[in-house]
JSON list of N, CA and C in Angstrom, two decimals:
[
{"chain": "A", "resi": 1, "resn": "MET", "atom": "N", "xyz": [-6.34, -1.08, 2.17]},
{"chain": "A", "resi": 1, "resn": "MET", "atom": "CA", "xyz": [-5.02, -2.12, 2.75]},
{"chain": "A", "resi": 1, "resn": "MET", "atom": "C", "xyz": [-5.04, -1.92, 4.06]},
{"chain": "A", "resi": 2, "resn": "ASN", "atom": "N", "xyz": [-4.61, -2.88, 4.80]},
{"chain": "A", "resi": 2, "resn": "ASN", "atom": "CA", "xyz": [-4.52, -2.98, 6.26]},
{"chain": "A", "resi": 2, "resn": "ASN", "atom": "C", "xyz": [-2.85, -2.68, 6.36]},
{"chain": "A", "resi": 3, "resn": "ALA", "atom": "N", "xyz": [-2.76, -2.35, 7.68]},
{"chain": "A", "resi": 3, "resn": "ALA", "atom": "CA", "xyz": [-1.34, -1.71, 8.11]},
{"chain": "A", "resi": 3, "resn": "ALA", "atom": "C", "xyz": [-0.32, -2.88, 7.78]},
{"chain": "A", "resi": 4, "resn": "VAL", "atom": "N", "xyz": [-0.59, -4.18, 8.00]},
{"chain": "A", "resi": 4, "resn": "VAL", "atom": "CA", "xyz": [0.41, -5.18, 7.76]},
{"chain": "A", "resi": 4, "resn": "VAL", "atom": "C", "xyz": [0.82, -5.41, 6.38]},
{"chain": "A", "resi": 5, "resn": "SER", "atom": "N", "xyz": [-0.54, -5.30, 5.59]},
{"chain": "A", "resi": 5, "resn": "SER", "atom": "CA", "xyz": [-0.14, -5.38, 4.00]},
{"chain": "A", "resi": 5, "resn": "SER", "atom": "C", "xyz": [0.69, -4.22, 3.61]},
{"chain": "A", "resi": 6, "resn": "LEU", "atom": "N", "xyz": [0.59, -2.96, 4.07]},
{"chain": "A", "resi": 6, "resn": "LEU", "atom": "CA", "xyz": [1.29, -1.59, 3.67]},
{"chain": "A", "resi": 6, "resn": "LEU", "atom": "C", "xyz": [2.75, -1.87, 4.24]},
{"chain": "A", "resi": 7, "resn": "ASN", "atom": "N", "xyz": [2.85, -2.24, 5.15]},
{"chain": "A", "resi": 7, "resn": "ASN", "atom": "CA", "xyz": [4.24, -2.50, 5.89]},
{"chain": "A", "resi": 7, "resn": "ASN", "atom": "C", "xyz": [5.03, -3.52, 4.88]},
{"chain": "A", "resi": 8, "resn": "HIS", "atom": "N", "xyz": [4.28, -4.58, 4.55]},
{"chain": "A", "resi": 8, "resn": "HIS", "atom": "CA", "xyz": [5.04, -5.53, 3.46]},
{"chain": "A", "resi": 8, "resn": "HIS", "atom": "C", "xyz": [5.34, -4.82, 2.11]},
{"chain": "A", "resi": 9, "resn": "LEU", "atom": "N", "xyz": [4.38, -3.98, 1.80]},
{"chain": "A", "resi": 9, "resn": "LEU", "atom": "CA", "xyz": [4.69, -3.42, 0.45]},
{"chain": "A", "resi": 9, "resn": "LEU", "atom": "C", "xyz": [5.57, -2.37, 0.38]},
{"chain": "A", "resi": 10, "resn": "TRP", "atom": "N", "xyz": [5.66, -1.82, 1.60]},
{"chain": "A", "resi": 10, "resn": "TRP", "atom": "CA", "xyz": [7.00, -0.98, 1.89]},
{"chain": "A", "resi": 10, "resn": "TRP", "atom": "C", "xyz": [8.22, -1.68, 1.78]},
{"chain": "A", "resi": 11, "resn": "SER", "atom": "N", "xyz": [8.23, -2.78, 2.46]},
{"chain": "A", "resi": 11, "resn": "SER", "atom": "CA", "xyz": [9.46, -3.63, 2.65]},
{"chain": "A", "resi": 11, "resn": "SER", "atom": "C", "xyz": [9.82, -4.10, 1.05]},
{"chain": "A", "resi": 12, "resn": "TYR", "atom": "N", "xyz": [8.80, -4.50, 0.31]},
{"chain": "A", "resi": 12, "resn": "TYR", "atom": "CA", "xyz": [9.14, -4.90, -1.01]},
{"chain": "A", "resi": 12, "resn": "TYR", "atom": "C", "xyz": [9.56, -3.92, -1.89]},
{"chain": "A", "resi": 13, "resn": "LEU", "atom": "N", "xyz": [9.05, -2.43, -1.50]},
{"chain": "A", "resi": 13, "resn": "LEU", "atom": "CA", "xyz": [9.51, -1.65, -2.72]},
{"chain": "A", "resi": 13, "resn": "LEU", "atom": "C", "xyz": [10.96, -1.27, -2.34]},
{"chain": "A", "resi": 14, "resn": "GLN", "atom": "N", "xyz": [11.42, -1.23, -0.78]},
{"chain": "A", "resi": 14, "resn": "GLN", "atom": "CA", "xyz": [12.64, -0.94, -0.53]},
{"chain": "A", "resi": 14, "resn": "GLN", "atom": "C", "xyz": [13.77, -2.17, -1.00]},
{"chain": "A", "resi": 15, "resn": "SER", "atom": "N", "xyz": [13.05, -3.46, -1.06]},
{"chain": "A", "resi": 15, "resn": "SER", "atom": "CA", "xyz": [14.02, -4.31, -1.59]},
{"chain": "A", "resi": 15, "resn": "SER", "atom": "C", "xyz": [14.34, -4.34, -2.98]},
{"chain": "A", "resi": 16, "resn": "LEU", "atom": "N", "xyz": [13.76, -3.72, -3.67]},
{"chain": "A", "resi": 16, "resn": "LEU", "atom": "CA", "xyz": [14.04, -3.36, -5.31]},
{"chain": "A", "resi": 16, "resn": "LEU", "atom": "C", "xyz": [15.03, -2.52, -5.42]},
{"chain": "A", "resi": 17, "resn": "SER", "atom": "N", "xyz": [15.89, -2.75, -6.58]},
{"chain": "A", "resi": 17, "resn": "SER", "atom": "CA", "xyz": [16.89, -1.98, -6.81]},
{"chain": "A", "resi": 17, "resn": "SER", "atom": "C", "xyz": [16.45, -0.93, -7.81]},
{"chain": "A", "resi": 18, "resn": "LEU", "atom": "N", "xyz": [15.88, 0.20, -7.45]},
{"chain": "A", "resi": 18, "resn": "LEU", "atom": "CA", "xyz": [15.27, 1.23, -8.30]},
{"chain": "A", "resi": 18, "resn": "LEU", "atom": "C", "xyz": [16.35, 2.24, -8.71]},
{"chain": "A", "resi": 19, "resn": "THR", "atom": "N", "xyz": [16.46, 2.77, -9.75]},
{"chain": "A", "resi": 19, "resn": "THR", "atom": "CA", "xyz": [17.10, 4.04, -10.05]},
{"chain": "A", "resi": 19, "resn": "THR", "atom": "C", "xyz": [16.56, 5.13, -9.70]},
{"chain": "A", "resi": 20, "resn": "ALA", "atom": "N", "xyz": [17.26, 6.28, -9.96]},
{"chain": "A", "resi": 20, "resn": "ALA", "atom": "CA", "xyz": [16.45, 7.64, -9.21]},
{"chain": "A", "resi": 20, "resn": "ALA", "atom": "C", "xyz": [15.28, 7.83, -10.18]},
{"chain": "A", "resi": 21, "resn": "SER", "atom": "N", "xyz": [15.49, 7.50, -11.62]},
{"chain": "A", "resi": 21, "resn": "SER", "atom": "CA", "xyz": [14.06, 7.86, -12.56]},
{"chain": "A", "resi": 21, "resn": "SER", "atom": "C", "xyz": [13.14, 6.98, -12.28]},
{"chain": "A", "resi": 22, "resn": "ASN", "atom": "N", "xyz": [13.38, 5.43, -11.80]},
{"chain": "A", "resi": 22, "resn": "ASN", "atom": "CA", "xyz": [12.42, 4.57, -11.27]},
{"chain": "A", "resi": 22, "resn": "ASN", "atom": "C", "xyz": [11.80, 5.07, -9.89]},
{"chain": "A", "resi": 23, "resn": "ARG", "atom": "N", "xyz": [12.36, 5.58, -9.18]},
{"chain": "A", "resi": 23, "resn": "ARG", "atom": "CA", "xyz": [11.78, 6.15, -8.03]},
{"chain": "A", "resi": 23, "resn": "ARG", "atom": "C", "xyz": [10.88, 7.48, -8.24]},
{"chain": "A", "resi": 24, "resn": "LYS", "atom": "N", "xyz": [11.50, 8.36, -9.13]},
{"chain": "A", "resi": 24, "resn": "LYS", "atom": "CA", "xyz": [10.66, 9.41, -9.49]},
{"chain": "A", "resi": 24, "resn": "LYS", "atom": "C", "xyz": [9.19, 8.89, -10.13]},
{"chain": "A", "resi": 25, "resn": "TRP", "atom": "N", "xyz": [9.55, 8.10, -11.19]},
{"chain": "A", "resi": 25, "resn": "TRP", "atom": "CA", "xyz": [8.23, 7.41, -12.03]},
{"chain": "A", "resi": 25, "resn": "TRP", "atom": "C", "xyz": [7.26, 6.84, -10.70]},
{"chain": "A", "resi": 26, "resn": "LEU", "atom": "N", "xyz": [7.68, 6.21, -9.91]},
{"chain": "A", "resi": 26, "resn": "LEU", "atom": "CA", "xyz": [6.96, 5.57, -8.91]},
{"chain": "A", "resi": 26, "resn": "LEU", "atom": "C", "xyz": [6.09, 6.68, -7.92]},
{"chain": "A", "resi": 27, "resn": "ALA", "atom": "N", "xyz": [6.98, 7.59, -7.56]},
{"chain": "A", "resi": 27, "resn": "ALA", "atom": "CA", "xyz": [6.51, 8.61, -6.77]},
{"chain": "A", "resi": 27, "resn": "ALA", "atom": "C", "xyz": [5.48, 9.44, -7.57]},
{"chain": "A", "resi": 28, "resn": "GLU", "atom": "N", "xyz": [5.75, 9.88, -8.94]},
{"chain": "A", "resi": 28, "resn": "GLU", "atom": "CA", "xyz": [4.60, 10.43, -9.47]},
{"chain": "A", "resi": 28, "resn": "GLU", "atom": "C", "xyz": [3.40, 9.57, -9.59]},
{"chain": "A", "resi": 29, "resn": "LYS", "atom": "N", "xyz": [3.41, 8.44, -10.07]},
{"chain": "A", "resi": 29, "resn": "LYS", "atom": "CA", "xyz": [2.17, 7.43, -9.94]},
{"chain": "A", "resi": 29, "resn": "LYS", "atom": "C", "xyz": [1.48, 7.51, -8.64]},
{"chain": "A", "resi": 30, "resn": "LEU", "atom": "N", "xyz": [2.09, 7.44, -7.49]},
{"chain": "A", "resi": 30, "resn": "LEU", "atom": "CA", "xyz": [1.59, 7.32, -6.19]},
{"chain": "A", "resi": 30, "resn": "LEU", "atom": "C", "xyz": [1.05, 8.62, -5.80]},
{"chain": "A", "resi": 31, "resn": "VAL", "atom": "N", "xyz": [1.47, 9.90, -6.49]},
{"chain": "A", "resi": 31, "resn": "VAL", "atom": "CA", "xyz": [0.85, 11.01, -6.09]},
{"chain": "A", "resi": 31, "resn": "VAL", "atom": "C", "xyz": [-0.12, 11.68, -7.11]},
{"chain": "A", "resi": 32, "resn": "ALA", "atom": "N", "xyz": [-0.18, 11.18, -8.27]},
{"chain": "A", "resi": 32, "resn": "ALA", "atom": "CA", "xyz": [-0.85, 11.71, -9.29]},
{"chain": "A", "resi": 32, "resn": "ALA", "atom": "C", "xyz": [-2.63, 11.54, -8.82]},
{"chain": "A", "resi": 33, "resn": "PRO", "atom": "N", "xyz": [-3.02, 10.42, -8.19]},
{"chain": "A", "resi": 33, "resn": "PRO", "atom": "CA", "xyz": [-4.34, 10.27, -7.92]},
{"chain": "A", "resi": 33, "resn": "PRO", "atom": "C", "xyz": [-4.88, 11.23, -6.73]},
{"chain": "A", "resi": 34, "resn": "ILE", "atom": "N", "xyz": [-3.81, 11.51, -6.01]},
{"chain": "A", "resi": 34, "resn": "ILE", "atom": "CA", "xyz": [-4.01, 12.53, -4.86]},
{"chain": "A", "resi": 34, "resn": "ILE", "atom": "C", "xyz": [-4.18, 13.88, -5.55]},
{"chain": "A", "resi": 35, "resn": "GLU", "atom": "N", "xyz": [-3.44, 14.44, -6.43]},
{"chain": "A", "resi": 35, "resn": "GLU", "atom": "CA", "xyz": [-3.55, 15.59, -7.12]},
{"chain": "A", "resi": 35, "resn": "GLU", "atom": "C", "xyz": [-4.95, 15.70, -7.85]},
{"chain": "A", "resi": 36, "resn": "GLU", "atom": "N", "xyz": [-5.37, 14.66, -8.37]},
{"chain": "A", "resi": 36, "resn": "GLU", "atom": "CA", "xyz": [-6.65, 14.66, -9.01]},
{"chain": "A", "resi": 36, "resn": "GLU", "atom": "C", "xyz": [-7.70, 15.01, -8.24]},
{"chain": "A", "resi": 37, "resn": "GLN", "atom": "N", "xyz": [-7.81, 14.45, -7.02]},
{"chain": "A", "resi": 37, "resn": "GLN", "atom": "CA", "xyz": [-8.62, 14.41, -6.00]},
{"chain": "A", "resi": 37, "resn": "GLN", "atom": "C", "xyz": [-8.62, 15.54, -5.01]},
{"chain": "A", "resi": 38, "resn": "THR", "atom": "N", "xyz": [-8.18, 16.86, -5.76]},
{"chain": "A", "resi": 38, "resn": "THR", "atom": "CA", "xyz": [-8.11, 17.90, -4.72]},
{"chain": "A", "resi": 38, "resn": "THR", "atom": "C", "xyz": [-9.38, 18.71, -4.48]},
{"chain": "A", "resi": 39, "resn": "VAL", "atom": "N", "xyz": [-10.22, 18.40, -5.35]},
{"chain": "A", "resi": 39, "resn": "VAL", "atom": "CA", "xyz": [-11.69, 18.95, -5.34]},
{"chain": "A", "resi": 39, "resn": "VAL", "atom": "C", "xyz": [-12.47, 18.41, -4.03]},
{"chain": "A", "resi": 40, "resn": "THR", "atom": "N", "xyz": [-12.10, 17.02, -3.79]},
{"chain": "A", "resi": 40, "resn": "THR", "atom": "CA", "xyz": [-12.93, 16.50, -2.81]},
{"chain": "A", "resi": 40, "resn": "THR", "atom": "C", "xyz": [-12.06, 16.25, -1.65]},
{"chain": "A", "resi": 41, "resn": "PRO", "atom": "N", "xyz": [-12.31, 16.93, -0.45]},
{"chain": "A", "resi": 41, "resn": "PRO", "atom": "CA", "xyz": [-11.66, 16.67, 0.95]},
{"chain": "A", "resi": 41, "resn": "PRO", "atom": "C", "xyz": [-11.36, 15.20, 1.11]},
{"chain": "A", "resi": 42, "resn": "PRO", "atom": "N", "xyz": [-10.23, 15.00, 1.64]},
{"chain": "A", "resi": 42, "resn": "PRO", "atom": "CA", "xyz": [-9.87, 13.58, 2.15]},
{"chain": "A", "resi": 42, "resn": "PRO", "atom": "C", "xyz": [-11.31, 13.29, 3.50]},
{"chain": "A", "resi": 43, "resn": "VAL", "atom": "N", "xyz": [-11.36, 12.01, 3.49]},
{"chain": "A", "resi": 43, "resn": "VAL", "atom": "CA", "xyz": [-12.25, 11.56, 4.59]},
{"chain": "A", "resi": 43, "resn": "VAL", "atom": "C", "xyz": [-11.34, 11.33, 5.98]},
{"chain": "A", "resi": 44, "resn": "LEU", "atom": "N", "xyz": [-11.41, 11.86, 6.94]},
{"chain": "A", "resi": 44, "resn": "LEU", "atom": "CA", "xyz": [-10.89, 11.74, 8.14]},
{"chain": "A", "resi": 44, "resn": "LEU", "atom": "C", "xyz": [-11.63, 10.76, 9.00]},
{"chain": "A", "resi": 45, "resn": "GLN", "atom": "N", "xyz": [-10.76, 9.87, 9.46]},
{"chain": "A", "resi": 45, "resn": "GLN", "atom": "CA", "xyz": [-11.30, 8.89, 10.47]},
{"chain": "A", "resi": 45, "resn": "GLN", "atom": "C", "xyz": [-11.05, 9.55, 12.03]},
{"chain": "A", "resi": 46, "resn": "THR", "atom": "N", "xyz": [-12.07, 9.18, 12.68]},
{"chain": "A", "resi": 46, "resn": "THR", "atom": "CA", "xyz": [-12.06, 9.41, 14.09]},
{"chain": "A", "resi": 46, "resn": "THR", "atom": "C", "xyz": [-11.23, 8.23, 14.85]},
{"chain": "A", "resi": 47, "resn": "TRP", "atom": "N", "xyz": [-10.69, 8.81, 16.12]},
{"chain": "A", "resi": 47, "resn": "TRP", "atom": "CA", "xyz": [-9.72, 8.13, 16.65]},
{"chain": "A", "resi": 47, "resn": "TRP", "atom": "C", "xyz": [-10.30, 6.49, 16.86]},
{"chain": "A", "resi": 48, "resn": "GLU", "atom": "N", "xyz": [-11.72, 6.46, 17.15]},
{"chain": "A", "resi": 48, "resn": "GLU", "atom": "CA", "xyz": [-12.27, 5.25, 17.30]},
{"chain": "A", "resi": 48, "resn": "GLU", "atom": "C", "xyz": [-12.22, 4.39, 16.08]},
{"chain": "A", "resi": 49, "resn": "GLU", "atom": "N", "xyz": [-12.40, 5.00, 15.02]},
{"chain": "A", "resi": 49, "resn": "GLU", "atom": "CA", "xyz": [-12.17, 4.41, 13.87]},
{"chain": "A", "resi": 49, "resn": "GLU", "atom": "C", "xyz": [-10.98, 3.81, 13.26]},
{"chain": "A", "resi": 50, "resn": "ALA", "atom": "N", "xyz": [-10.10, 4.70, 13.53]},
{"chain": "A", "resi": 50, "resn": "ALA", "atom": "CA", "xyz": [-8.62, 4.11, 13.51]},
{"chain": "A", "resi": 50, "resn": "ALA", "atom": "C", "xyz": [-8.33, 3.10, 14.31]},
{"chain": "A", "resi": 51, "resn": "LEU", "atom": "N", "xyz": [-8.62, 2.96, 15.48]},
{"chain": "A", "resi": 51, "resn": "LEU", "atom": "CA", "xyz": [-8.32, 2.10, 16.43]},
{"chain": "A", "resi": 51, "resn": "LEU", "atom": "C", "xyz": [-9.19, 0.88, 15.94]},
{"chain": "A", "resi": 52, "resn": "SER", "atom": "N", "xyz": [-10.38, 0.72, 15.48]},
{"chain": "A", "resi": 52, "resn": "SER", "atom": "CA", "xyz": [-11.11, 0.00, 15.18]},
{"chain": "A", "resi": 52, "resn": "SER", "atom": "C", "xyz": [-10.38, -0.78, 13.90]},
{"chain": "A", "resi": 53, "resn": "ASP", "atom": "N", "xyz": [-9.93, -0.04, 13.15]},
{"chain": "A", "resi": 53, "resn": "ASP", "atom": "CA", "xyz": [-8.97, -0.43, 11.70]},
{"chain": "A", "resi": 53, "resn": "ASP", "atom": "C", "xyz": [-7.82, -1.32, 12.34]},
{"chain": "A", "resi": 54, "resn": "LEU", "atom": "N", "xyz": [-7.14, -0.83, 13.34]},
{"chain": "A", "resi": 54, "resn": "LEU", "atom": "CA", "xyz": [-5.99, -1.37, 13.64]},
{"chain": "A", "resi": 54, "resn": "LEU", "atom": "C", "xyz": [-6.53, -2.87, 14.47]},
{"chain": "A", "resi": 55, "resn": "ASP", "atom": "N", "xyz": [-7.36, -2.62, 15.29]},
{"chain": "A", "resi": 55, "resn": "ASP", "atom": "CA", "xyz": [-7.85, -4.00, 15.85]},
{"chain": "A", "resi": 55, "resn": "ASP", "atom": "C", "xyz": [-8.11, -4.98, 14.79]},
{"chain": "A", "resi": 56, "resn": "GLU", "atom": "N", "xyz": [-8.85, -4.79, 13.68]},
{"chain": "A", "resi": 56, "resn": "GLU", "atom": "CA", "xyz": [-9.43, -5.63, 12.48]},
{"chain": "A", "resi": 56, "resn": "GLU", "atom": "C", "xyz": [-8.27, -6.13, 11.78]},
{"chain": "A", "resi": 57, "resn": "SER", "atom": "N", "xyz": [-7.05, -5.05, 11.66]},
{"chain": "A", "resi": 57, "resn": "SER", "atom": "CA", "xyz": [-5.78, -5.75, 11.00]},
{"chain": "A", "resi": 57, "resn": "SER", "atom": "C", "xyz": [-4.98, -6.85, 12.12]},
{"chain": "A", "resi": 58, "resn": "GLU", "atom": "N", "xyz": [-4.97, -6.43, 13.21]},
{"chain": "A", "resi": 58, "resn": "GLU", "atom": "CA", "xyz": [-4.47, -7.56, 14.35]},
{"chain": "A", "resi": 58, "resn": "GLU", "atom": "C", "xyz": [-5.28, -8.92, 14.22]},
{"chain": "A", "resi": 59, "resn": "ARG", "atom": "N", "xyz": [-6.51, -8.63, 14.07]},
{"chain": "A", "resi": 59, "resn": "ARG", "atom": "CA", "xyz": [-7.24, -10.01, 13.95]},
{"chain": "A", "resi": 59, "resn": "ARG", "atom": "C", "xyz": [-7.30, -10.78, 12.85]},
{"chain": "A", "resi": 60, "resn": "GLU", "atom": "N", "xyz": [-7.06, -9.92, 11.94]},
{"chain": "A", "resi": 60, "resn": "GLU", "atom": "CA", "xyz": [-6.73, -10.59, 10.51]},
{"chain": "A", "resi": 60, "resn": "GLU", "atom": "C", "xyz": [-5.25, -11.51, 10.57]},
{"chain": "A", "resi": 61, "resn": "PHE", "atom": "N", "xyz": [-4.27, -10.65, 11.09]},
{"chain": "A", "resi": 61, "resn": "PHE", "atom": "CA", "xyz": [-3.19, -11.42, 11.42]},
{"chain": "A", "resi": 61, "resn": "PHE", "atom": "C", "xyz": [-3.08, -12.65, 12.26]},
{"chain": "A", "resi": 62, "resn": "GLU", "atom": "N", "xyz": [-3.91, -12.63, 13.18]},
{"chain": "A", "resi": 62, "resn": "GLU", "atom": "CA", "xyz": [-3.96, -13.67, 14.25]},
{"chain": "A", "resi": 62, "resn": "GLU", "atom": "C", "xyz": [-4.74, -14.97, 13.59]},
{"chain": "A", "resi": 63, "resn": "ARG", "atom": "N", "xyz": [-5.59, -14.52, 12.73]},
{"chain": "A", "resi": 63, "resn": "ARG", "atom": "CA", "xyz": [-6.26, -15.51, 11.90]},
{"chain": "A", "resi": 63, "resn": "ARG", "atom": "C", "xyz": [-5.41, -16.15, 10.88]},
{"chain": "A", "resi": 64, "resn": "GLY", "atom": "N", "xyz": [-4.24, -15.33, 10.46]},
{"chain": "A", "resi": 64, "resn": "GLY", "atom": "CA", "xyz": [-3.58, -16.08, 9.29]},
{"chain": "A", "resi": 64, "resn": "GLY", "atom": "C", "xyz": [-4.16, -15.36, 8.03]},
{"chain": "A", "resi": 65, "resn": "ASP", "atom": "N", "xyz": [-4.95, -14.49, 8.29]},
{"chain": "A", "resi": 65, "resn": "ASP", "atom": "CA", "xyz": [-5.27, -13.76, 6.76]},
{"chain": "A", "resi": 65, "resn": "ASP", "atom": "C", "xyz": [-4.20, -12.59, 6.15]},
{"chain": "A", "resi": 66, "resn": "VAL", "atom": "N", "xyz": [-3.09, -13.28, 5.88]},
{"chain": "A", "resi": 66, "resn": "VAL", "atom": "CA", "xyz": [-2.10, -12.68, 5.56]},
{"chain": "A", "resi": 66, "resn": "VAL", "atom": "C", "xyz": [-1.27, -13.28, 4.41]},
{"chain": "A", "resi": 67, "resn": "LEU", "atom": "N", "xyz": [-0.56, -12.45, 3.58]},
{"chain": "A", "resi": 67, "resn": "LEU", "atom": "CA", "xyz": [-0.05, -13.07, 2.38]},
{"chain": "A", "resi": 67, "resn": "LEU", "atom": "C", "xyz": [1.36, -13.57, 2.71]},
{"chain": "A", "resi": 68, "resn": "SER", "atom": "N", "xyz": [1.77, -14.68, 2.08]},
{"chain": "A", "resi": 68, "resn": "SER", "atom": "CA", "xyz": [3.12, -15.00, 2.29]},
{"chain": "A", "resi": 68, "resn": "SER", "atom": "C", "xyz": [3.94, -14.22, 1.57]},
{"chain": "A", "resi": 69, "resn": "GLY", "atom": "N", "xyz": [5.19, -14.12, 1.93]},
{"chain": "A", "resi": 69, "resn": "GLY", "atom": "CA", "xyz": [6.02, -13.23, 0.97]},
{"chain": "A", "resi": 69, "resn": "GLY", "atom": "C", "xyz": [5.91, -13.39, -0.34]},
{"chain": "A", "resi": 70, "resn": "GLU", "atom": "N", "xyz": [5.89, -14.73, -0.97]},
{"chain": "A", "resi": 70, "resn": "GLU", "atom": "CA", "xyz": [5.84, -14.80, -2.36]},
{"chain": "A", "resi": 70, "resn": "GLU", "atom": "C", "xyz": [4.63, -14.33, -2.82]},
{"chain": "A", "resi": 71, "resn": "GLU", "atom": "N", "xyz": [3.33, -14.69, -2.12]},
{"chain": "A", "resi": 71, "resn": "GLU", "atom": "CA", "xyz": [2.20, -13.95, -2.62]},
{"chain": "A", "resi": 71, "resn": "GLU", "atom": "C", "xyz": [2.17, -12.61, -2.74]},
{"chain": "A", "resi": 72, "resn": "PHE", "atom": "N", "xyz": [2.75, -11.94, -1.72]},
{"chain": "A", "resi": 72, "resn": "PHE", "atom": "CA", "xyz": [2.87, -10.61, -1.65]},
{"chain": "A", "resi": 72, "resn": "PHE", "atom": "C", "xyz": [3.64, -10.00, -2.88]},
{"chain": "A", "resi": 73, "resn": "GLU", "atom": "N", "xyz": [4.97, -10.60, -3.08]},
{"chain": "A", "resi": 73, "resn": "GLU", "atom": "CA", "xyz": [5.86, -10.19, -4.12]},
{"chain": "A", "resi": 73, "resn": "GLU", "atom": "C", "xyz": [4.84, -10.34, -5.38]},
{"chain": "A", "resi": 74, "resn": "VAL", "atom": "N", "xyz": [4.14, -11.44, -5.71]},
{"chain": "A", "resi": 74, "resn": "VAL", "atom": "CA", "xyz": [3.29, -11.41, -6.85]},
{"chain": "A", "resi": 74, "resn": "VAL", "atom": "C", "xyz": [2.59, -10.41, -7.12]},
{"chain": "A", "resi": 75, "resn": "GLN", "atom": "N", "xyz": [1.52, -10.15, -6.11]},
{"chain": "A", "resi": 75, "resn": "GLN", "atom": "CA", "xyz": [0.60, -9.07, -6.10]},
{"chain": "A", "resi": 75, "resn": "GLN", "atom": "C", "xyz": [1.42, -7.59, -6.48]},
{"chain": "A", "resi": 76, "resn": "CYS", "atom": "N", "xyz": [2.51, -7.59, -5.81]},
{"chain": "A", "resi": 76, "resn": "CYS", "atom": "CA", "xyz": [3.11, -6.11, -6.02]},
{"chain": "A", "resi": 76, "resn": "CYS", "atom": "C", "xyz": [3.31, -6.03, -7.31]},
{"chain": "A", "resi": 77, "resn": "GLN", "atom": "N", "xyz": [4.12, -7.13, -8.04]},
{"chain": "A", "resi": 77, "resn": "GLN", "atom": "CA", "xyz": [4.74, -7.15, -9.38]},
{"chain": "A", "resi": 77, "resn": "GLN", "atom": "C", "xyz": [3.73, -6.79, -10.33]},
{"chain": "A", "resi": 78, "resn": "ALA", "atom": "N", "xyz": [2.16, -7.52, -10.02]},
{"chain": "A", "resi": 78, "resn": "ALA", "atom": "CA", "xyz": [1.18, -7.26, -10.89]},
{"chain": "A", "resi": 78, "resn": "ALA", "atom": "C", "xyz": [0.71, -5.74, -10.94]},
{"chain": "A", "resi": 79, "resn": "LEU", "atom": "N", "xyz": [0.79, -5.34, -9.67]},
{"chain": "A", "resi": 79, "resn": "LEU", "atom": "CA", "xyz": [0.59, -3.83, -9.48]},
{"chain": "A", "resi": 79, "resn": "LEU", "atom": "C", "xyz": [1.50, -2.89, -10.42]},
{"chain": "A", "resi": 80, "resn": "ILE", "atom": "N", "xyz": [2.71, -3.30, -10.03]},
{"chain": "A", "resi": 80, "resn": "ILE", "atom": "CA", "xyz": [3.74, -2.64, -10.92]},
{"chain": "A", "resi": 80, "resn": "ILE", "atom": "C", "xyz": [3.58, -2.59, -12.47]},
{"chain": "A", "resi": 81, "resn": "ASP", "atom": "N", "xyz": [3.38, -3.78, -12.74]},
{"chain": "A", "resi": 81, "resn": "ASP", "atom": "CA", "xyz": [3.16, -4.09, -14.08]},
{"chain": "A", "resi": 81, "resn": "ASP", "atom": "C", "xyz": [1.95, -3.36, -14.71]},
{"chain": "A", "resi": 82, "resn": "SER", "atom": "N", "xyz": [1.14, -3.11, -13.98]},
{"chain": "A", "resi": 82, "resn": "SER", "atom": "CA", "xyz": [-0.13, -2.43, -14.60]},
{"chain": "A", "resi": 82, "resn": "SER", "atom": "C", "xyz": [0.08, -0.93, -14.42]},
{"chain": "A", "resi": 83, "resn": "PHE", "atom": "N", "xyz": [1.01, -0.48, -13.59]},
{"chain": "A", "resi": 83, "resn": "PHE", "atom": "CA", "xyz": [1.34, 0.87, -13.71]},
{"chain": "A", "resi": 83, "resn": "PHE", "atom": "C", "xyz": [2.07, 1.24, -15.14]},
{"chain": "A", "resi": 84, "resn": "ALA", "atom": "N", "xyz": [3.04, 0.24, -15.44]},
{"chain": "A", "resi": 84, "resn": "ALA", "atom": "CA", "xyz": [3.85, 0.35, -16.62]},
{"chain": "A", "resi": 84, "resn": "ALA", "atom": "C", "xyz": [3.11, 0.31, -17.83]},
{"chain": "A", "resi": 85, "resn": "LYS", "atom": "N", "xyz": [1.80, -0.40, -17.88]},
{"chain": "A", "resi": 85, "resn": "LYS", "atom": "CA", "xyz": [1.35, -0.45, -18.99]},
{"chain": "A", "resi": 85, "resn": "LYS", "atom": "C", "xyz": [0.30, 0.78, -19.45]},
{"chain": "A", "resi": 86, "resn": "LYS", "atom": "N", "xyz": [0.37, 1.54, -18.43]},
{"chain": "A", "resi": 86, "resn": "LYS", "atom": "CA", "xyz": [-0.31, 3.04, -18.74]},
{"chain": "A", "resi": 86, "resn": "LYS", "atom": "C", "xyz": [0.23, 4.01, -19.23]}
]
């Protein structure tokens, strides 16, 4: 995901009225894949790669390759629903 999408995701999550147990569940779901990957070290980006990713995100935004708020909420809800099914 690019930086713009991640910021939209964060804004969406903050807009939800989550109980403490909902927040704990979400946190566990987000952390679980990281814990499973402890054998493989994370892939680190070089400074140049990070800047390149940022530039690409900005180009996507300028081209209009972004989701509307409604489209973003639909995708987030689908993601949340997929977690609930597991």
